[in-house]
Coordinates of C-alpha atoms in Angstrom, one line a residue:
M1 CA 10.3 0.5 -57.7
F2 CA 9.7 4.0 -59.1
Y3 CA 7.7 2.5 -61.9
T4 CA 5.6 0.5 -59.4
F5 CA 4.7 3.7 -57.6
L6 CA 3.7 5.4 -60.8
V7 CA 1.3 2.5 -61.5
L8 CA -0.1 2.5 -58.0
A9 CA -0.5 6.3 -58.1
A10 CA -2.8 5.9 -61.1
L11 CA -4.9 3.4 -59.1
G12 CA -5.5 5.9 -56.3
S13 CA -3.7 7.2 -53.2
N14 CA -4.2 8.5 -49.7
T15 CA -1.6 10.7 -48.1
V16 CA -0.7 10.1 -44.4
L17 CA 2.0 12.3 -43.0
G18 CA 3.7 12.7 -46.4
F19 CA 3.6 9.1 -47.5
S20 CA 1.2 8.1 -50.3
Y21 CA -0.8 5.0 -49.4
T22 CA -2.0 3.8 -52.8
T23 CA -5.2 1.7 -53.2
I24 CA -5.8 -1.3 -55.4
Y25 CA -9.4 -1.7 -56.5
M26 CA -10.4 -5.3 -57.1
K27 CA -13.3 -4.4 -59.4
E28 CA -10.8 -2.7 -61.8
N29 CA -8.3 -5.6 -61.7
C30 CA -10.4 -8.7 -61.9
G31 CA -8.4 -11.6 -63.4
S32 CA -5.2 -9.7 -63.5
T33 CA -2.0 -9.2 -61.4
A34 CA -1.3 -6.1 -59.3
S35 CA 2.1 -5.2 -58.1
L36 CA 2.4 -4.1 -54.5
G37 CA 4.5 -1.1 -53.3
S38 CA 5.8 -0.5 -49.8
A39 CA 2.2 -0.2 -48.3
G40 CA -1.3 0.6 -49.4
Y41 CA -5.0 -0.4 -49.3
I42 CA -7.2 -3.0 -51.0
E43 CA -10.8 -2.2 -51.6
W44 CA -13.6 -3.1 -54.0
D45 CA -14.6 0.1 -55.8
R46 CA -13.0 3.4 -56.4
D47 CA -16.2 5.3 -55.6
G48 CA -16.6 3.6 -52.3
R49 CA -19.7 1.7 -53.4
S50 CA -20.6 -1.8 -52.1
Y51 CA -19.5 -4.8 -54.0
D52 CA -21.8 -6.1 -56.8
H53 CA -24.4 -9.0 -56.7
R54 CA -23.2 -12.3 -58.2
A55 CA -19.6 -11.2 -58.4
D56 CA -16.7 -13.6 -58.8
C57 CA -13.5 -11.6 -59.0
S58 CA -10.0 -12.7 -58.3
V59 CA -6.8 -10.6 -58.1
I60 CA -3.2 -11.8 -57.8
L61 CA -1.1 -9.5 -55.5
K62 CA 2.7 -9.7 -56.1
T63 CA 5.6 -8.0 -54.3
G64 CA 8.6 -6.5 -56.1
S65 CA 11.0 -9.1 -54.8
T66 CA 10.8 -12.8 -54.1
S67 CA 12.4 -12.2 -50.7
E68 CA 9.6 -10.0 -49.6
R69 CA 6.4 -11.1 -47.8
I70 CA 2.9 -9.6 -47.5
A71 CA 1.3 -8.5 -44.2
L72 CA -2.5 -7.8 -44.4
Q73 CA -4.5 -5.9 -41.7
F74 CA -8.3 -6.2 -42.1
I75 CA -9.4 -2.7 -41.1
D76 CA -13.1 -2.9 -42.2
I77 CA -15.0 -6.1 -43.1
D78 CA -18.7 -6.1 -43.9
I79 CA -19.3 -9.3 -45.8
E80 CA -22.6 -11.1 -45.5
E81 CA -22.9 -14.1 -43.2
N82 CA -25.8 -16.6 -43.0
G83 CA -26.2 -16.4 -39.3
Q84 CA -25.0 -20.0 -38.8
H85 CA -21.3 -19.3 -38.4
S86 CA -20.6 -19.5 -42.2
C87 CA -21.0 -17.0 -45.1
Y88 CA -23.4 -16.1 -47.9
D89 CA -20.6 -13.9 -49.5
Y90 CA -17.0 -15.0 -49.3
L91 CA -13.6 -13.3 -49.5
Y92 CA -11.2 -16.1 -50.2
L93 CA -7.4 -15.8 -49.5
Y94 CA -5.0 -18.2 -51.2
E95 CA -1.2 -18.5 -51.0
G96 CA 0.5 -18.1 -54.4
A97 CA -0.9 -17.2 -57.8
V98 CA -4.1 -19.1 -58.3
T99 CA -6.2 -18.9 -61.4
S100 CA -8.2 -22.2 -61.3
F101 CA -10.4 -22.6 -58.3
D102 CA -11.9 -26.1 -59.0
G103 CA -11.1 -28.2 -56.0
T104 CA -8.6 -25.6 -54.7
T105 CA -8.7 -25.2 -50.9
P106 CA -8.2 -21.5 -49.8
N107 CA -6.1 -20.6 -46.8
K108 CA -8.9 -18.4 -45.4
E109 CA -12.6 -17.8 -45.9
I110 CA -13.5 -14.4 -44.6
C111 CA -16.9 -12.8 -43.8
N112 CA -18.6 -11.3 -40.7
S113 CA -18.8 -14.6 -38.9
Q114 CA -15.3 -15.7 -40.1
L115 CA -13.5 -12.5 -39.2
I116 CA -9.8 -12.2 -39.0
V117 CA -7.7 -9.2 -38.0
A118 CA -4.3 -9.9 -39.6
Y119 CA -2.6 -12.3 -42.0
T120 CA 1.0 -12.8 -43.1
S121 CA 2.0 -14.7 -46.2
S122 CA 4.6 -17.4 -46.6
T123 CA 5.5 -16.4 -50.1
S124 CA 5.8 -13.2 -52.1
V125 CA 2.4 -13.8 -53.9
I126 CA -1.1 -14.1 -52.7
T127 CA -4.5 -14.3 -54.4
L128 CA -7.8 -12.6 -53.3
R129 CA -11.1 -13.8 -54.6
L130 CA -14.6 -12.3 -53.9
V131 CA -17.7 -14.4 -54.5
T132 CA -21.2 -13.0 -53.7
D133 CA -24.8 -14.0 -54.1
S134 CA -27.8 -11.9 -55.2
S135 CA -29.2 -10.8 -51.7
T136 CA -27.0 -8.4 -49.8
R137 CA -24.1 -6.2 -50.7
G138 CA -21.1 -5.3 -48.5
S139 CA -17.7 -3.8 -48.5
F140 CA -14.1 -4.3 -47.1
K141 CA -10.9 -2.3 -46.6
I142 CA -7.5 -4.0 -46.2
L143 CA -4.1 -2.5 -45.4
Y144 CA -1.2 -4.2 -46.9
T145 CA 2.6 -3.8 -46.1
T146 CA 5.5 -5.6 -47.8
Y147 CA 8.4 -6.6 -45.6
M148 CA 11.4 -8.8 -45.4
N149 CA 12.6 -11.0 -42.5
A150 CA 15.8 -9.7 -40.9
V151 CA 18.9 -11.7 -41.5
H152 CA 20.3 -13.1 -38.2
G153 CA 23.3 -11.1 -37.2
T154 CA 22.9 -8.7 -40.2
G155 CA 19.7 -6.9 -39.6
C156 CA 18.1 -4.9 -42.5
Y157 CA 19.4 -3.0 -45.5
S158 CA 20.3 0.6 -45.0
S159 CA 17.1 1.8 -46.6
W160 CA 14.9 -0.4 -44.4
F161 CA 13.8 -0.1 -40.8
L162 CA 14.2 -2.9 -38.3
C163 CA 11.1 -3.6 -36.3
S164 CA 11.1 -5.1 -32.8
N165 CA 9.6 -8.4 -34.3
Y166 CA 12.6 -8.6 -36.7
R167 CA 10.7 -7.5 -39.8
C168 CA 12.3 -5.1 -42.2
I169 CA 10.0 -2.5 -43.7
H170 CA 10.7 0.5 -45.9
S171 CA 12.1 3.4 -43.9
E172 CA 9.5 5.8 -45.4
L173 CA 6.8 4.0 -43.5
K174 CA 8.3 4.9 -40.1
C175 CA 6.4 7.5 -38.0
D176 CA 3.5 7.8 -40.3
R177 CA 0.8 6.8 -37.8
M178 CA 0.4 3.4 -39.5
D179 CA 1.4 0.2 -37.8
N180 CA 3.4 -1.4 -40.7
C181 CA 5.6 -3.5 -38.5
G182 CA 2.8 -5.4 -36.9
D183 CA 3.9 -4.6 -33.4
A184 CA 3.8 -0.8 -33.7
S185 CA 7.5 -0.5 -33.1
D186 CA 7.8 1.8 -36.2
E187 CA 5.5 4.4 -34.5
L188 CA 7.0 4.6 -31.0
E189 CA 9.1 7.3 -29.4
S190 CA 12.0 4.9 -29.4
A191 CA 11.9 5.0 -33.2
G192 CA 12.1 8.8 -33.2
C193 CA 8.4 9.4 -33.5
R194 CA 6.2 11.9 -31.8
T195 CA 3.1 10.3 -30.4
G196 CA -0.2 11.7 -29.3
D197 CA -0.2 14.7 -31.7
S198 CA -3.2 15.9 -33.6
L199 CA -3.2 15.6 -37.4
D200 CA -4.5 17.8 -40.2
R201 CA -6.1 15.0 -42.2
C202 CA -7.7 11.6 -41.8
A203 CA -6.4 8.4 -43.3
N204 CA -8.6 9.0 -46.4
G205 CA -7.1 12.4 -46.9
V206 CA -10.2 14.3 -45.7
S207 CA -9.8 17.2 -43.3
V208 CA -12.2 17.4 -40.3
H209 CA -13.9 20.8 -39.6
G210 CA -11.1 22.5 -41.5
G211 CA -8.6 21.9 -38.7
R212 CA -6.9 19.5 -36.4
V213 CA -8.1 15.9 -35.9
H214 CA -8.0 14.9 -32.3
M215 CA -6.5 11.4 -32.1
C216 CA -7.6 8.6 -29.7
N217 CA -10.1 10.6 -27.7
G218 CA -13.0 8.0 -28.0
V219 CA -14.8 10.1 -30.6
A220 CA -14.5 9.2 -34.3
E221 CA -14.1 12.6 -36.0
C222 CA -13.0 11.1 -39.3
S223 CA -15.6 9.7 -41.5
D224 CA -13.6 6.5 -41.8
G225 CA -13.0 6.4 -38.1
S226 CA -9.2 6.4 -38.7
D227 CA -8.5 8.9 -35.8
E228 CA -9.5 6.1 -33.4
W229 CA -7.9 3.1 -35.1
T230 CA -6.0 0.8 -32.9
N231 CA -4.3 -1.3 -35.5
S232 CA -3.1 1.3 -38.0
W233 CA -2.7 5.0 -38.7
A234 CA -3.9 6.5 -35.5
L235 CA -2.4 3.7 -33.4
C236 CA -4.2 4.6 -30.2
P237 CA -2.9 3.3 -26.9
T238 CA -4.3 -0.2 -26.5
Q239 CA -4.6 -2.6 -23.5
E240 CA -4.9 -6.1 -25.0
M241 CA -6.6 -8.9 -23.0
H242 CA -4.7 -11.4 -25.1
G243 CA -1.6 -12.4 -23.2
S244 CA -2.9 -10.9 -19.9
C245 CA -5.6 -13.4 -19.0
G246 CA -5.6 -14.1 -15.3
S247 CA -3.3 -11.1 -14.5
L248 CA -3.6 -7.6 -13.0
V249 CA -3.0 -4.6 -15.2
T250 CA -2.4 -1.1 -13.8
L251 CA -3.7 1.9 -15.6
Q252 CA -2.1 5.2 -14.9
P253 CA -4.2 8.3 -13.8
G254 CA -5.1 10.7 -16.6
T255 CA -4.5 8.2 -19.4
S256 CA -7.0 6.9 -21.9
G257 CA -7.0 4.4 -24.7
Y258 CA -8.8 1.2 -25.8
I259 CA -9.3 -2.2 -24.2
M260 CA -9.6 -5.0 -26.8
Y261 CA -8.9 -8.7 -27.0
S262 CA -6.0 -8.2 -29.5
R263 CA -4.9 -5.7 -32.2
Y264 CA -4.0 -8.4 -34.6
V265 CA -5.9 -11.7 -33.9
P266 CA -9.5 -12.4 -32.9
Y267 CA -10.3 -14.4 -29.8
S268 CA -10.7 -18.0 -30.6
R269 CA -13.7 -20.2 -30.0
G270 CA -14.0 -21.4 -26.4
T271 CA -12.0 -18.4 -25.1
D272 CA -12.5 -17.6 -21.4
C273 CA -10.3 -14.7 -20.4
T274 CA -10.5 -12.6 -17.2
V275 CA -8.3 -9.5 -16.7
Q276 CA -8.3 -7.4 -13.6
Y277 CA -7.5 -3.6 -13.9
N278 CA -6.7 -1.1 -11.2
T279 CA -5.4 2.4 -11.0
Q280 CA -4.3 4.9 -8.3
S281 CA -6.5 5.4 -5.2
G282 CA -8.9 8.3 -5.6
Y283 CA -9.4 7.6 -9.3
V284 CA -12.1 5.6 -11.2
I285 CA -12.2 3.8 -14.5
R286 CA -14.7 5.0 -17.0
L287 CA -15.7 2.9 -20.1
L288 CA -17.5 4.3 -23.1
S289 CA -17.7 4.0 -26.9
W290 CA -18.4 0.3 -27.0
D291 CA -17.6 -1.2 -30.4
V292 CA -18.5 -4.9 -30.3
S293 CA -19.4 -5.2 -33.9
G294 CA -16.9 -8.0 -34.2
M295 CA -18.8 -10.2 -31.7
D296 CA -21.8 -12.4 -32.5
Y297 CA -25.2 -10.8 -32.1
H298 CA -26.5 -14.1 -30.8
C299 CA -24.4 -13.5 -27.7
Y300 CA -22.4 -16.7 -28.1
G301 CA -19.5 -14.5 -26.9
T302 CA -20.2 -12.1 -24.0
L303 CA -18.2 -9.4 -22.1
F304 CA -18.9 -9.3 -18.3
L305 CA -17.9 -6.3 -16.2
C306 CA -17.6 -6.4 -12.4
D307 CA -17.0 -3.4 -10.1
G308 CA -13.9 -4.3 -8.1
I309 CA -11.5 -7.2 -8.2
T310 CA -13.2 -10.7 -8.5
G311 CA -12.2 -14.0 -9.9
S312 CA -15.7 -15.2 -10.9
C313 CA -17.1 -12.4 -12.9
D314 CA -20.2 -14.0 -14.6
S315 CA -23.8 -13.4 -15.4
W316 CA -24.7 -13.7 -11.7
E317 CA -22.1 -11.4 -10.3
S318 CA -21.5 -8.9 -13.1
D319 CA -22.7 -5.3 -13.0
F320 CA -22.8 -5.0 -16.8
S321 CA -22.6 -7.3 -19.8
V322 CA -22.6 -6.7 -23.6
C323 CA -22.7 -8.9 -26.6
S324 CA -24.5 -6.8 -29.3
T325 CA -23.1 -6.3 -32.8
S326 CA -23.6 -2.6 -32.9
T327 CA -21.7 0.3 -31.4
D328 CA -23.0 1.4 -28.0
D329 CA -22.4 4.7 -26.4
T330 CA -23.2 3.4 -22.9
S331 CA -21.0 4.8 -20.2
Y332 CA -19.9 2.6 -17.3
V333 CA -17.9 3.9 -14.4
T334 CA -16.5 2.0 -11.4
S335 CA -17.1 3.0 -7.8
G336 CA -13.4 2.7 -7.0
E337 CA -10.1 2.1 -8.6
E338 CA -10.6 -1.5 -9.6
L339 CA -12.4 -3.3 -12.5
T340 CA -12.7 -6.9 -13.7
I341 CA -13.5 -7.7 -17.3
R342 CA -14.2 -11.3 -18.5
L343 CA -14.6 -12.5 -22.1
A344 CA -16.5 -15.7 -22.3
S345 CA -17.1 -17.4 -25.7
D346 CA -18.5 -20.7 -26.7
W347 CA -17.2 -23.0 -29.4
S348 CA -19.3 -21.5 -32.2
K349 CA -17.6 -18.2 -33.2
S350 CA -14.5 -16.0 -32.8
G351 CA -14.4 -12.2 -32.8
N352 CA -13.0 -9.0 -31.4
F353 CA -14.1 -5.8 -29.7
E354 CA -12.9 -2.3 -28.7
I355 CA -13.9 -0.3 -25.6
F356 CA -12.6 3.2 -24.9
Y357 CA -11.4 3.8 -21.3
K358 CA -10.5 7.0 -19.4
I359 CA -8.9 7.2 -15.9
E360 CA -10.6 10.0 -14.0
Q361 CA -10.6 11.4 -10.5
G362 CA -13.3 9.7 -8.4
G363 CA -15.2 12.9 -7.7
T364 CA -16.2 13.2 -11.4
S365 CA -18.1 9.9 -11.5
G366 CA -21.8 9.7 -11.2
S367 CA -21.7 6.7 -8.8
S368 CA -19.2 8.5 -6.6
T369 CA -21.5 11.4 -6.3
V370 CA -24.4 9.2 -5.3
V371 CA -22.3 7.6 -2.6
T372 CA -21.2 11.0 -1.3
V373 CA -24.9 12.2 -1.1
V374 CA -25.9 9.0 0.8
V375 CA -23.0 9.5 3.3
M376 CA -24.1 13.1 3.9
I377 CA -27.7 12.1 4.5
V378 CA -26.7 9.4 7.0
A379 CA -24.4 11.9 8.8
V380 CA -27.3 14.5 9.0
I381 CA -29.6 11.8 10.4
L382 CA -27.0 10.9 13.1
V383 CA -26.5 14.5 14.1
I384 CA -30.3 15.1 14.4
G385 CA -30.6 11.9 16.5
C386 CA -27.8 13.0 18.8
L387 CA -29.4 16.5 19.3
V388 CA -32.8 15.0 20.0
Y389 CA -31.3 12.6 22.6
C390 CA -29.3 15.3 24.3
C391 CA -32.2 17.8 24.5
G392 CA -34.6 15.1 25.9
K393 CA -32.0 14.1 28.5
K394 CA -31.6 17.7 29.6
S395 CA -35.3 18.2 29.8
R396 CA -35.7 15.2 32.0
S397 CA -32.9 16.4 34.3
S398 CA -34.3 19.9 34.7
S399 CA -37.9 18.6 35.5
G400 CA -36.7 16.7 38.6
D401 CA -35.2 17.8 41.9
D402 CA -32.0 19.7 41.6
D403 CA -30.5 17.8 44.5
I404 CA -30.8 14.4 42.8
V405 CA -27.4 12.7 42.3
E406 CA -27.2 9.8 39.9
G407 CA -25.7 6.5 40.8
E408 CA -26.9 6.5 44.5
T409 CA -29.6 4.6 46.4
V410 CA -32.5 6.6 48.0
Q411 CA -33.0 5.8 51.7
W412 CA -35.1 8.1 53.8
P413 CA -34.3 8.5 57.5
G414 CA -36.0 5.9 59.5
E415 CA -36.4 3.5 56.6
T416 CA -34.8 0.2 55.8
P417 CA -33.5 -0.6 52.3
R418 CA -36.5 -2.8 51.7
D419 CA -38.9 0.0 52.5
N420 CA -37.7 2.2 49.5
I421 CA -37.4 -0.5 46.8
H422 CA -40.0 1.3 44.7
L423 CA -38.0 4.5 44.5
H424 CA -35.9 5.6 41.5
P425 CA -32.2 4.7 42.1
T426 CA -31.1 8.2 43.0
T427 CA -30.3 9.8 46.3
V428 CA -32.2 12.7 47.7
V429 CA -30.2 14.9 50.0
H430 CA -32.3 16.9 52.4
T431 CA -30.2 19.7 53.7
D432 CA -30.6 23.4 54.0
R433 CA -26.9 24.0 53.4
P434 CA -26.0 25.5 50.1
R435 CA -24.5 23.1 47.5
S436 CA -20.8 23.4 47.2
V437 CA -18.7 23.0 44.1
G438 CA -17.2 19.6 43.7
T439 CA -18.3 16.3 45.1
P440 CA -21.7 16.7 46.9
T441 CA -21.8 15.8 50.7
I442 CA -24.6 13.5 51.6
E443 CA -25.9 13.9 55.1
R444 CA -27.4 10.8 56.4
V445 CA -29.6 10.9 59.6
P446 CA -29.6 7.6 61.6
P447 CA -33.0 6.1 62.1
Q448 CA -34.6 6.8 65.5
P449 CA -36.2 3.9 67.5
S450 CA -40.0 4.1 67.4
P451 CA -42.1 3.2 70.5
R452 CA -43.2 -0.3 70.6
Q453 CA -46.9 -1.0 70.6
Y454 CA -48.4 -4.4 70.9
S455 CA -51.7 -5.6 69.8
Y456 CA -53.0 -9.0 70.7
P457 CA -55.5 -11.1 68.9
S458 CA -58.7 -11.9 70.7
A459 CA -58.8 -15.3 72.5
P460 CA -61.5 -17.7 71.5
P461 CA -64.7 -17.4 73.6
Q462 CA -64.5 -19.5 76.8
P463 CA -67.3 -20.6 79.0
E464 CA -67.5 -19.0 82.4
N465 CA -65.5 -20.6 85.2
S466 CA -63.7 -22.7 82.6
P467 CA -60.3 -23.7 83.9
V468 CA -57.4 -22.4 82.0
P469 CA -54.4 -24.6 81.7
P470 CA -51.8 -23.2 83.9
S471 CA -49.2 -23.9 81.3
V472 CA -50.7 -21.3 79.0
R473 CA -52.0 -18.8 81.5
V474 CA -49.8 -15.9 81.0
E475 CA -50.0 -12.5 82.6
P476 CA -49.7 -9.5 80.4
P477 CA -46.2 -8.1 80.5
T478 CA -45.6 -5.4 82.9
P479 CA -43.4 -2.5 81.6
S480 CA -40.3 -2.1 83.6
T481 CA -40.2 1.0 85.7
S482 CA -36.4 0.9 86.0
T483 CA -34.8 3.3 83.6
G484 CA -31.9 1.2 82.4
E485 CA -33.7 -2.1 81.9
P486 CA -34.8 -3.2 78.4
P487 CA -38.6 -3.6 77.9
T488 CA -40.2 -7.0 78.4
P489 CA -40.4 -8.9 75.2
P490 CA -43.9 -9.5 73.8
P491 CA -45.7 -12.8 74.4
S492 CA -45.7 -15.5 71.8
Y493 CA -48.7 -16.1 69.6
D494 CA -49.9 -19.2 71.6
Q495 CA -49.6 -17.3 74.8
A496 CA -51.5 -14.3 73.5
L497 CA -54.5 -16.6 72.5
W498 CA -55.1 -17.5 76.2
M499 CA -54.6 -14.1 77.6
P500 CA -57.7 -12.5 79.1
T501 CA -59.5 -10.0 77.0
E502 CA -59.9 -7.6 79.9
P503 CA -57.0 -6.1 81.8
P504 CA -56.4 -7.2 85.4
A505 CA -58.5 -5.7 88.1
S506 CA -55.5 -3.9 89.5
A507 CA -55.1 -2.2 86.2
R508 CA -58.8 -1.3 86.1
Q509 CA -58.9 0.1 89.6
S510 CA -55.9 2.2 88.9

């Protein structure tokens, strides 16, 4: 093992928390076999240059023991695709030591449209082969870890660490900010690690601004982006949609991290996964630093975001959708404490994505501020409306008679209810007495009988000496002279027609 580390140290190394992660460069080892240590990287060129045109380079990777296996994590893949869900340049992965490729079927064909996140071998030897054309160059970076499967009932050897997935890795890899187990159990507090601390150096050994690197804050301060990695080194907190489709996930206030489909496997073709997120009342969910470079730029796979909890978040109901292949700094914030994310992919391409999230108090969000302003404007309008109504009502009350009492019917003395139907439904109290405090006293004067006066219509002209039917000849009524007798009622209409137009002679003489 010591000899292996000396060989790998000559190939190149990156130090992370005291452990030296050596790098195997394929360009320097074409057609040969490279021995693997506990963990390290696989890249094309020592100087970080893109791979060559018309390259055909294969390297056999072998562990130090036949009982060990190889776990690969594809950290950065930029291998040219043809835009039709296949590749122009290929990174082939074979099980075992392969030297002749005529008719040999690879286990994996890897490029931008055939992206994978992780791979584990079934033997102690694998073969990588890079084949390129003459058009576009690219690059790749792969993290490898050698491990053994734990023996049932025995566990791992004393110099190994037992992962939660029952892999045994070298103890020196524990708590180094690299996910060597594959389930991050070697980087948790339960393994004796301190999480969330800043580091002095990035994964490539470069120091940022001469000081501490702030991990998992949504901003890539390392040139290789390693301070924001979700699958190795930084090991940022991650909410995986894979395994949570159709469920509700609660995010704690004040926390942050990444939402992605999976840390280890891409979403498959035809995936339709909806996850609902919520947090404590009074907080909002802010999303930023969108990295959807693993998704197809033709939008065969799309992310839909809906404000609130909904079961049908699609192109009709979503507030925001993204399917670009570039990193987007767009910031999206919910209006409340709930969010729905849906991943919809057709049957043409698989992929992955990363979205940084932060749980903030509701008052810090732009949309919450807008809602608050709108509520304040509506409240001001209501107050002004109430003031105008009250002032107008007071003005109308002061312009009328002070003795008007609402809710009563006006009836002047001597009038019947029908006579005052045109009046406003208030009561006017005519009294010279001062108004007393409390319920006003209404003085009603009974109507006085008015003297009866009769008027008779003129009778039709009659010829002289014409006889008048005795049945209709009626003498005018004579008022009663007695004090207590009621007045004689007036004649009927027919009787009045035949009454003489002149009063009786006795009345004229008197």
